[in-house]
Short mmCIF file of C-alpha atoms and ligand atoms in Angstrom, two decimals:
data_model
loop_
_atom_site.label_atom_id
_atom_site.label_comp_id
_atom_site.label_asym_id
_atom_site.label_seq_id
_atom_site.Cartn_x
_atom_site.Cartn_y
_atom_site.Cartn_z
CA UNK A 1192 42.82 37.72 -86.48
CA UNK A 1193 39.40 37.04 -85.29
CA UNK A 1194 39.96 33.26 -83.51
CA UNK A 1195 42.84 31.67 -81.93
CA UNK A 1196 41.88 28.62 -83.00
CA UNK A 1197 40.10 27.52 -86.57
CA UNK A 1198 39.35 24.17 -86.30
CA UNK A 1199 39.31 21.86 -89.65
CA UNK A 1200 37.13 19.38 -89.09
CA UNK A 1201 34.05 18.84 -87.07
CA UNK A 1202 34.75 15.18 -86.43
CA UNK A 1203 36.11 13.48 -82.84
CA UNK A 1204 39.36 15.02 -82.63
CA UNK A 1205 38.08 18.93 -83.80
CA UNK A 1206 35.08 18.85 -81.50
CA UNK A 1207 37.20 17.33 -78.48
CA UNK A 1208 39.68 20.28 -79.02
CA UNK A 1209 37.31 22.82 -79.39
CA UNK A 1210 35.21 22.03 -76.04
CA UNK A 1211 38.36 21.82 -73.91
CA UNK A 1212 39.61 25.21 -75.42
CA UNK A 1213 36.29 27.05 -75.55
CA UNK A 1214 36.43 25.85 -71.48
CA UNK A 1215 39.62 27.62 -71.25
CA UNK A 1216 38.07 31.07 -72.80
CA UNK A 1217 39.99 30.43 -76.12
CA UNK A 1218 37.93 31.59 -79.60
CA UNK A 1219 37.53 28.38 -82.28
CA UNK A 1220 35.75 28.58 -85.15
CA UNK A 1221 34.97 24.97 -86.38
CA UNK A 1222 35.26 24.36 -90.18
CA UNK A 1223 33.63 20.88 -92.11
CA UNK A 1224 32.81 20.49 -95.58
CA UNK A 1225 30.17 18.42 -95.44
CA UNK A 1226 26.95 19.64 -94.32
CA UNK A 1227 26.71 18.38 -90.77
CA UNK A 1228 29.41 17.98 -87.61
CA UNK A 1229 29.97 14.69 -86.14
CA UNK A 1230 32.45 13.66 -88.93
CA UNK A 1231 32.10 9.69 -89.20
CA UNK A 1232 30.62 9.46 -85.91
CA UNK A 1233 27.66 11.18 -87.83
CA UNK A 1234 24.18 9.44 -86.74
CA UNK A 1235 20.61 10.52 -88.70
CA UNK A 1236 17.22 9.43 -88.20
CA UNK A 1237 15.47 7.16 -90.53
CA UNK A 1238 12.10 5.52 -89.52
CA UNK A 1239 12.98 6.24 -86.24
CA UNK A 1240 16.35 4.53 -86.32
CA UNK A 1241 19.68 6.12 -85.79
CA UNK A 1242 21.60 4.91 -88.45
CA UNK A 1243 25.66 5.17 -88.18
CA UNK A 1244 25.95 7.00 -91.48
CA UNK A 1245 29.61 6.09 -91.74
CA UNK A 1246 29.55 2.68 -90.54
CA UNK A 1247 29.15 0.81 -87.28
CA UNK A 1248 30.75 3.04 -84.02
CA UNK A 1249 30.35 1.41 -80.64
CA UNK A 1250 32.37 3.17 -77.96
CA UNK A 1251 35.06 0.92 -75.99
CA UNK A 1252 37.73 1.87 -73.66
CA UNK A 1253 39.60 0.94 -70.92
CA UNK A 1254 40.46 4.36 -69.66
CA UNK A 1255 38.04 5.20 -67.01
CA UNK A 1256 38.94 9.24 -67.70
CA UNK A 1257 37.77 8.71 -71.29
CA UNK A 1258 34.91 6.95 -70.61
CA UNK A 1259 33.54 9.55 -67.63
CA UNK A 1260 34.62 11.88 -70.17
CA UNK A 1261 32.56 10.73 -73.14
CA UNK A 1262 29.26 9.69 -70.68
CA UNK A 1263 29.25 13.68 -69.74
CA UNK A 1264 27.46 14.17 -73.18
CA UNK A 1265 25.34 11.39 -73.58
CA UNK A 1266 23.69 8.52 -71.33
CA UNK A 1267 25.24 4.68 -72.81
CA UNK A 1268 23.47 1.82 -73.05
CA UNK A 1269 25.20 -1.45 -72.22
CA UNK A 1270 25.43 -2.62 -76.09
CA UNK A 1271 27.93 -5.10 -76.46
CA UNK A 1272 29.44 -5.72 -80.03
CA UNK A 1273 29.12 -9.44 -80.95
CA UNK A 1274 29.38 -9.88 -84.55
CA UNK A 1275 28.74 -13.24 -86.35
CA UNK A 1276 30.68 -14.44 -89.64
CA UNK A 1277 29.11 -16.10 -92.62
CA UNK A 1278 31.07 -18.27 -94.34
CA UNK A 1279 29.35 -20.25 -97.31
CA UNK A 1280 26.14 -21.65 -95.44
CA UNK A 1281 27.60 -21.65 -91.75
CA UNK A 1282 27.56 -18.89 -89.20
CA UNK A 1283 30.41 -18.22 -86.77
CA UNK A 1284 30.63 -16.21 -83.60
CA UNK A 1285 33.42 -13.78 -83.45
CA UNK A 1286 36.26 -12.67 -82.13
CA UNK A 1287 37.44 -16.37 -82.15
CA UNK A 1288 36.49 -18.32 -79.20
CA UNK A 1289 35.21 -21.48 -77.61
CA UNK A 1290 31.74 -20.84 -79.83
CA UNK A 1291 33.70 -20.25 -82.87
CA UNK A 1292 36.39 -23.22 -82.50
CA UNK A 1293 33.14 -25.67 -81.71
CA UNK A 1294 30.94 -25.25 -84.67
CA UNK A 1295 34.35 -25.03 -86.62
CA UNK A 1296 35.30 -28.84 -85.20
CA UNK A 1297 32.80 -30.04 -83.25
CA UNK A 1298 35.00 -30.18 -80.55
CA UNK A 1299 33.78 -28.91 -76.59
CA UNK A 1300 36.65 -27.85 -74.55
CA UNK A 1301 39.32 -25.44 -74.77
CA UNK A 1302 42.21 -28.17 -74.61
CA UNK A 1303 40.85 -29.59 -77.51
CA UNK A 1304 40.60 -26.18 -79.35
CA UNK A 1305 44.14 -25.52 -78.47
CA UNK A 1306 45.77 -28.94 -79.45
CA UNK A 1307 44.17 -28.20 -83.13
CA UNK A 1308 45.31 -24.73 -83.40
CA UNK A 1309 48.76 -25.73 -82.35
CA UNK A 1310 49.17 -28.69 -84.84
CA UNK A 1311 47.60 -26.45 -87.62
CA UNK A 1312 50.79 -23.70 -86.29
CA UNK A 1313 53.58 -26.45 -86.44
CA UNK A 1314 52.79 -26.69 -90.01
CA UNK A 1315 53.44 -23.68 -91.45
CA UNK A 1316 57.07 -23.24 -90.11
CA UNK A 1317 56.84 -19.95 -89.38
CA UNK A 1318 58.49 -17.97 -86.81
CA UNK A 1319 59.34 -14.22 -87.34
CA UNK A 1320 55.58 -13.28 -88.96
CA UNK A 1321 56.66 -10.43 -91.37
CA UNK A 1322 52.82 -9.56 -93.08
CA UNK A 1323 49.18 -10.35 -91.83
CA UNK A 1324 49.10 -13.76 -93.32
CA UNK A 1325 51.42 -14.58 -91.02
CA UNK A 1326 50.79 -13.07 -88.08
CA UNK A 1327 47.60 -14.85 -88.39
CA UNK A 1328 48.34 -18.33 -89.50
CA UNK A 1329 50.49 -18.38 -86.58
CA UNK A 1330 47.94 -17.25 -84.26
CA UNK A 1331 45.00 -19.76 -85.45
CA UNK A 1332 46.05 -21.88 -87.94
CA UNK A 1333 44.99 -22.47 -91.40
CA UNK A 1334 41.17 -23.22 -91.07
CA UNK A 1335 40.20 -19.69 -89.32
CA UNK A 1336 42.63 -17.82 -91.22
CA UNK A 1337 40.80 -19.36 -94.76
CA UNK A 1338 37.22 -18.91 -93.62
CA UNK A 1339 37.33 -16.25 -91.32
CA UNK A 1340 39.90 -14.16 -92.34
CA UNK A 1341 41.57 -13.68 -95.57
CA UNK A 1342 38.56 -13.31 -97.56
CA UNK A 1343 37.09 -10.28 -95.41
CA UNK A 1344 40.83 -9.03 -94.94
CA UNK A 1345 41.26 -8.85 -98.90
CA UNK A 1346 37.64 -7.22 -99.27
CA UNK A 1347 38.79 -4.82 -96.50
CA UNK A 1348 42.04 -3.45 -97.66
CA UNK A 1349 42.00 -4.73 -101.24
CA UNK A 1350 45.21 -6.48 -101.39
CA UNK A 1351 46.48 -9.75 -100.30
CA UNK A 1352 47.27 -10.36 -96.65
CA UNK A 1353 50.66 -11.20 -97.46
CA UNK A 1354 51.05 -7.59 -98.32
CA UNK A 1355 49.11 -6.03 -95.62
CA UNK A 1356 51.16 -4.91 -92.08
CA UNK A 1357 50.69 -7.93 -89.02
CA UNK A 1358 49.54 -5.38 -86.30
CA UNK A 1359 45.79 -5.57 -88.05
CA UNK A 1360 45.42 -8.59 -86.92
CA UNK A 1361 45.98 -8.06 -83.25
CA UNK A 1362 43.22 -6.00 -83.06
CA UNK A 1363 40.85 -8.64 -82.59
CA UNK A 1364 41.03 -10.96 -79.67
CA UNK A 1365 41.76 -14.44 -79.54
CA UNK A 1366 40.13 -16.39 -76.31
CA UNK A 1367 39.81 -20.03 -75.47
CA UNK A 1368 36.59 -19.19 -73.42
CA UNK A 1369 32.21 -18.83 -74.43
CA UNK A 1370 32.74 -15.05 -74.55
CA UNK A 1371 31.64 -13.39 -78.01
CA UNK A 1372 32.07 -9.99 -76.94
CA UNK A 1373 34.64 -8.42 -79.57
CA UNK A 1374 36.34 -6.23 -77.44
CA UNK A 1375 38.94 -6.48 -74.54
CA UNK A 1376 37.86 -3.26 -73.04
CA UNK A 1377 36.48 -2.74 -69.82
CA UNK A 1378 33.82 0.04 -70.82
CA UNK A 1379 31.46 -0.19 -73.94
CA UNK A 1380 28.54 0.82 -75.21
CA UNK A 1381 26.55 3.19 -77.80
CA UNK A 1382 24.55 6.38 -76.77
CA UNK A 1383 21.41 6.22 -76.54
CA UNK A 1384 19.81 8.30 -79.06
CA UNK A 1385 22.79 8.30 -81.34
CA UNK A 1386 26.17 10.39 -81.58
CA UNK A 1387 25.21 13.69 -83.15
CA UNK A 1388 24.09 14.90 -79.74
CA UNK A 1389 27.63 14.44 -78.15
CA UNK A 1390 29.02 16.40 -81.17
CA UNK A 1391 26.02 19.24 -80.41
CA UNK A 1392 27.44 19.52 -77.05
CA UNK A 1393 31.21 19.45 -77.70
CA UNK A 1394 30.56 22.37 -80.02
CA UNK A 1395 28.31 24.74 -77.97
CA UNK A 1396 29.84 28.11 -77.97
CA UNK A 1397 31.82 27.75 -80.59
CA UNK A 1398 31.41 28.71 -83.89
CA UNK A 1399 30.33 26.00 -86.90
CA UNK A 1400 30.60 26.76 -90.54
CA UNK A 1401 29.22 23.55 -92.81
CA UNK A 1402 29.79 23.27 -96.35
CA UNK A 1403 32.95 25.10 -95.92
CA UNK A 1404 36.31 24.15 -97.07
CA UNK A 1405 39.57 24.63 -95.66
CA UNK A 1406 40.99 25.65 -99.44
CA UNK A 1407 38.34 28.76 -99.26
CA UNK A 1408 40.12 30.22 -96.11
CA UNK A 1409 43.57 28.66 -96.76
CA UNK A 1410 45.07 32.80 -97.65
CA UNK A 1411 42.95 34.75 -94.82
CA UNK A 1412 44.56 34.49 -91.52
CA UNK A 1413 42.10 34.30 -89.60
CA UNK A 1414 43.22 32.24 -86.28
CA UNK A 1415 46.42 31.94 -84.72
CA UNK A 1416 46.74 28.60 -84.54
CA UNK A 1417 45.39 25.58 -87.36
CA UNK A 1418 44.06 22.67 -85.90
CA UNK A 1419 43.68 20.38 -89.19
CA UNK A 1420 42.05 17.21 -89.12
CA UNK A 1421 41.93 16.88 -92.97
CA UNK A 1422 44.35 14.36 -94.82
CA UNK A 1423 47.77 15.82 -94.19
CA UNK A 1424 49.32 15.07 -97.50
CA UNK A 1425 46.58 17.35 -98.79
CA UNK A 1426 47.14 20.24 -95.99
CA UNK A 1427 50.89 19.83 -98.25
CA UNK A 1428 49.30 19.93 -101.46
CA UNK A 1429 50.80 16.51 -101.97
CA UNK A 1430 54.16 17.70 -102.16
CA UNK A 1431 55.47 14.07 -101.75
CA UNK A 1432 52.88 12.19 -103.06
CA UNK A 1433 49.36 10.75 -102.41
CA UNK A 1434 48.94 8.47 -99.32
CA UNK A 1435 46.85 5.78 -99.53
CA UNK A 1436 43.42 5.37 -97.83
CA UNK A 1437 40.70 2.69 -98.17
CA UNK A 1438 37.17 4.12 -98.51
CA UNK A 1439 33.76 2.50 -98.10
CA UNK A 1440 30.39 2.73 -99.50
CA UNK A 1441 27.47 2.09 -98.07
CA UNK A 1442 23.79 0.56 -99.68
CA UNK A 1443 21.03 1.31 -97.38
CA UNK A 1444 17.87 -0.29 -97.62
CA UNK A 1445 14.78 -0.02 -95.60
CA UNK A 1446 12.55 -3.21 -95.15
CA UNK A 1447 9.51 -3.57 -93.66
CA UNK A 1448 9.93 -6.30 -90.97
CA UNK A 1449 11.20 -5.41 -87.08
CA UNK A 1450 14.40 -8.02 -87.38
CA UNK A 1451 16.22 -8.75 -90.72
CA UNK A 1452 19.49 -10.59 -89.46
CA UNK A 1453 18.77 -10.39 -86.11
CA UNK A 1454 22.41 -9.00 -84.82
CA UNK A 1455 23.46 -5.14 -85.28
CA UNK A 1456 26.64 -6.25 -87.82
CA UNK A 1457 27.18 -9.50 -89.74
CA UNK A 1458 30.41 -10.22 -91.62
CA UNK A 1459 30.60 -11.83 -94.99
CA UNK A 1460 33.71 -13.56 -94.53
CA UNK A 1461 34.12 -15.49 -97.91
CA UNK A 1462 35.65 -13.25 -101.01
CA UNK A 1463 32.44 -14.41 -103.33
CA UNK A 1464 30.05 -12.02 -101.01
CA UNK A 1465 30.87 -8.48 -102.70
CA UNK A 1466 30.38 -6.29 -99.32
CA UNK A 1467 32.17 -7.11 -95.96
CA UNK A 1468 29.30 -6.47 -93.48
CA UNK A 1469 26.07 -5.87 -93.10
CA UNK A 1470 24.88 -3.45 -90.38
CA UNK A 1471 21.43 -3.35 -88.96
CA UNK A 1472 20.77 -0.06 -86.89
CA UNK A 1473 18.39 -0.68 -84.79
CA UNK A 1474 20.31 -3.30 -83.04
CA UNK A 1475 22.51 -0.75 -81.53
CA UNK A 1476 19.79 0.54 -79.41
CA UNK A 1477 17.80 -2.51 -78.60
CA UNK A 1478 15.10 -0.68 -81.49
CA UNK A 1479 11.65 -1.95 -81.67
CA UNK A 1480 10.39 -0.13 -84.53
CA UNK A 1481 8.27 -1.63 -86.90
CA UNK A 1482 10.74 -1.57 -89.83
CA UNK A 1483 14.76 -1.96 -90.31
CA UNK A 1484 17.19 0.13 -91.54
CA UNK A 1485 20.30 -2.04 -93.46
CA UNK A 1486 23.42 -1.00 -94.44
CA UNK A 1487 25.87 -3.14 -96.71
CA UNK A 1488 29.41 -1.87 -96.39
CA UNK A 1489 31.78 -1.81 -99.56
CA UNK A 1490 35.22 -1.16 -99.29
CA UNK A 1491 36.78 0.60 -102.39
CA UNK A 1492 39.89 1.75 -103.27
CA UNK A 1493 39.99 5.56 -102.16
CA UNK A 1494 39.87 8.05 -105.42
CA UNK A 1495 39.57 12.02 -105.66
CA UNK A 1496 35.50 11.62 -105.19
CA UNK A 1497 35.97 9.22 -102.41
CA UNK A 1498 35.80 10.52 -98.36
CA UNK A 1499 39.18 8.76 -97.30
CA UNK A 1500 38.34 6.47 -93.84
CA UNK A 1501 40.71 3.66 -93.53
CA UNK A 1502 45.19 4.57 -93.98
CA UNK A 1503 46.35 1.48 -95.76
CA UNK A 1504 49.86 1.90 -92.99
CA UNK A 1505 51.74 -0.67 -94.71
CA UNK A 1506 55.41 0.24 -95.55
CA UNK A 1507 55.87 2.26 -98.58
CA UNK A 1508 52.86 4.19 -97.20
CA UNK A 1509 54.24 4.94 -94.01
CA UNK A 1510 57.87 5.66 -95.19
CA UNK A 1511 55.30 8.62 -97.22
CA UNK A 1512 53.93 9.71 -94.32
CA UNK A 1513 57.30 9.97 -92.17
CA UNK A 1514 58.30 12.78 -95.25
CA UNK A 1515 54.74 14.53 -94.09
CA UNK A 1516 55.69 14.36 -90.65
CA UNK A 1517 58.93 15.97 -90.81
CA UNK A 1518 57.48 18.37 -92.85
CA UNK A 1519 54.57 18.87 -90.48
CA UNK A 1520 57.27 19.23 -87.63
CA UNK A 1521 58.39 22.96 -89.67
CA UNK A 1522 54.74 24.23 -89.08
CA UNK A 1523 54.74 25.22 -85.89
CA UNK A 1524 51.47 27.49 -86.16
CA UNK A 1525 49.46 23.33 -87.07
CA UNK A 1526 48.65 20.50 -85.26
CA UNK A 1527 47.76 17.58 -86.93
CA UNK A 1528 44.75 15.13 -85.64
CA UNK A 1529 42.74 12.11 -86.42
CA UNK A 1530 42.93 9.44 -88.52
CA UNK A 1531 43.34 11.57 -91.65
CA UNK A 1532 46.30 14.00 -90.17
CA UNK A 1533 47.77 11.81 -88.40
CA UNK A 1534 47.68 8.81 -90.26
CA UNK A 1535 46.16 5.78 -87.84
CA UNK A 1536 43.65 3.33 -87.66
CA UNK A 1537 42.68 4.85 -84.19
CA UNK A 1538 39.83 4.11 -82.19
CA UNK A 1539 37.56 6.66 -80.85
CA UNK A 1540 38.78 6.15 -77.34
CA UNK A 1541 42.60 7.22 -78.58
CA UNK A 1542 41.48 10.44 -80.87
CA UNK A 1543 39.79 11.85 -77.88
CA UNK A 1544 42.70 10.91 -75.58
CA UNK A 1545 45.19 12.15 -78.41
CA UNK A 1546 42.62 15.68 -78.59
CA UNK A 1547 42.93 16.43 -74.72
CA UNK A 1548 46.42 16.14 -75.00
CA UNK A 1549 46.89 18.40 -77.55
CA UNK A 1550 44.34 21.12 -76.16
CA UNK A 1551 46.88 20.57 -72.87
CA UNK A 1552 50.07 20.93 -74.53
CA UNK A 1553 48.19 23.93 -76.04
N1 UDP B 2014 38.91 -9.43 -89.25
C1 UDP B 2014 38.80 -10.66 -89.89
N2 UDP B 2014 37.58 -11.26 -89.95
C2 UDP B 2014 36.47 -10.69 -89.44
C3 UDP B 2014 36.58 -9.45 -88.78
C4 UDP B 2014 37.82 -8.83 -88.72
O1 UDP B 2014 39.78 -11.18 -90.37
O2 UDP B 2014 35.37 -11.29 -89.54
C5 UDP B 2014 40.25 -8.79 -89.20
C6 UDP B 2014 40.64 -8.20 -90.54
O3 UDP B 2014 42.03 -8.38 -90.73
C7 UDP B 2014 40.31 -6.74 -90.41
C8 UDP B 2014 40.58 -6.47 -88.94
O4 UDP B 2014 40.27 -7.70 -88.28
O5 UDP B 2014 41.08 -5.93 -91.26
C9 UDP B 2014 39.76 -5.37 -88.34
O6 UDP B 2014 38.42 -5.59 -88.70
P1 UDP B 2014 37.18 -4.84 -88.05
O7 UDP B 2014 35.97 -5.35 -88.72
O8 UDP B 2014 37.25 -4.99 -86.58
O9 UDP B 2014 37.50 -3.34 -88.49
P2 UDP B 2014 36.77 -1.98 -88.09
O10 UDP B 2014 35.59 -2.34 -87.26
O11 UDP B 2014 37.82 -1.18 -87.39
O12 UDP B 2014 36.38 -1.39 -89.39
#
């Protein structure tokens, strides 16, 4: 056995675990089967822009080690994420706040705001939420969940919110204050120059292969230990069945004017746009360039040809993935990580935290 570690996947959680064991004198050999590292984080230059290739990443935590650990490999700009909403003709600031409640009612203050959303809750009778519809009817009340919500929701996961688990939902704040910044978190911001660098760095020492896939070394041992990143119901051969992922596609389009939309992501709220948001690049990095890189994001259901990116974790598919797990647990020469092995909407900020704990346990 030439490594102790081969890596399958050259995306957060693989490169994470491959710096912190290459630090500790351990041999990885990094697999991907697409052509470059960075997995979704993956940024490439186009007239001078770096353009998310997988859709819109902008860094936020609250964990101060994460953060310190993340600015080692690149210098971040102070890029705030404020998306707008268009519903119909109107535009809306998100997450939902003062801005959003006023041009929804005309209304000023945050009392106001409040006694609206609560009358618009004391209508729909609910009181245990048991789906997304729910959850978020009871959190704003019927006008934001119609126009800001369900439509981009249903685009999103492509089924109705009253299938759809609750805990979405609570990933996007709800504030009675002017504050349009989307996330919580104490520390945000994109790095300047794009992500591939960080990925460059993480990976130093260790060896890459590209266009190489895990099936073509599956019977050689060649490392004592399997890091796997992949889908896990694959790694299994789908032994119990397929798990379900949403997947997106992208239409880029290069125009020649310095500001299209004039905000780095717009969301197309209402279920008559076909795409859920439109990116602009440059936005990310405050970009002056003479011309503008857009991206219009599709969701799609995920097929064999499809790259898997979102886990649809409502129950059936989760029950499948408990079977995985167990079966996962009889493995003890694998660890499972990411989104696709482990089966999470995660944010960047948790795979690396999940990735250092794992390269610790190890
Ligand atoms: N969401 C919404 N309206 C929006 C933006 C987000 O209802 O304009 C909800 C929706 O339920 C969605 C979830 O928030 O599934 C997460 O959306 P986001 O765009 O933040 O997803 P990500 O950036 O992780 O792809």
């Amino acid at each position: 056995m030439m490594y102790d570690y081969l890596i399958v996947g050259a995306g957060l959680f693989g490169s994470v675990f491959a710096y912190e064991m290459n630090k500790r004198g351990k041999k990885c050999l990094v697999i991907d089967k697409r052509p470059h590292i960075g997995g979704n984080c993956y940024t490439e230059q186009i007239e001078g822009i770096n353009v998310h290739k997988y859709g819109a990443h902008i860094f936020h935590t609250s964990d101060k080690k994460i953060w310190d650990f993340i600015n080692s490999f690149a210098v971040f700009n102070n890029f705030v994420n404020s998306p707008v909403a268009i519903y119909g003709n109107d535009v809306y600031n998100l997450p939902f706040n003062m801005n959003t409640f006023s041009k929804m009612w005309g209304i000023k203050t945050p009392d106001q705001a409040q006694k609206i959303i609560s009358q618009q809750i004391s209508k729909t009778k609910i009181s245990a939420p048991r789906n997304l519809e729910e959850q978020a009817l009871l959190l704003v009340g019927k006008d934001i969940y119609e126009k800001l919500i369900k439509g981009y929701t249903e685009k999103q996961w492509g089924r109705p919110c009253s299938k759809l688990p609750a805990f979405i939902i609570n990933r996007l704040p709800l504030r009675f204050t002017y504050d349009n910044n989307y996330f919580n978190d104490r520390f945000q911001g994109v790095p300047i120059g794009g992500y591939t660098q960080i990925f460059e760095k993480l990976l130093n020492g260790t060896d890459v292969w590209l266009d190489t896939d895990y099936t073509m070394l599956k019977k050689d041992r060649i490392a004592h230990k399997i890091i796997y990143t992949g889908r896990i119901d694959a790694f299994f051969d789908y032994c119990f069945g397929a798990l379900e992922f949403r997947s997106v596609r992208y239409e880029n389009e290069i125009y020649d004017c310095s500001n299209f939309q004039g905000n780095a992501v717009v969301n197309y709220t209402s279920s008559d746009v076909p795409y859920t948001r439109t990116i602009e690049h440059k936005h990310f990095e405050f970009g002056t360039q003479p011309k503008t890189v857009i991206s219009r994001e599709y969701f799609i259901e995920q097929k064999t040809d499809t790259e898997p990116y979102y886990p649809v974790n409502d129950e059936k598919n989760n029950l499948l993935f408990g079977n995985y797990r167990e079966l996962a647990k009889t493995r003890s020469d694998v660890i499972f990580g990411g989104r696709l092995g482990e089966y999470r909407y995660y944010d960047m900020d948790r795979v690396i935290c999940s990735a250092l704990k794992a390269a610790e346990n190890e």
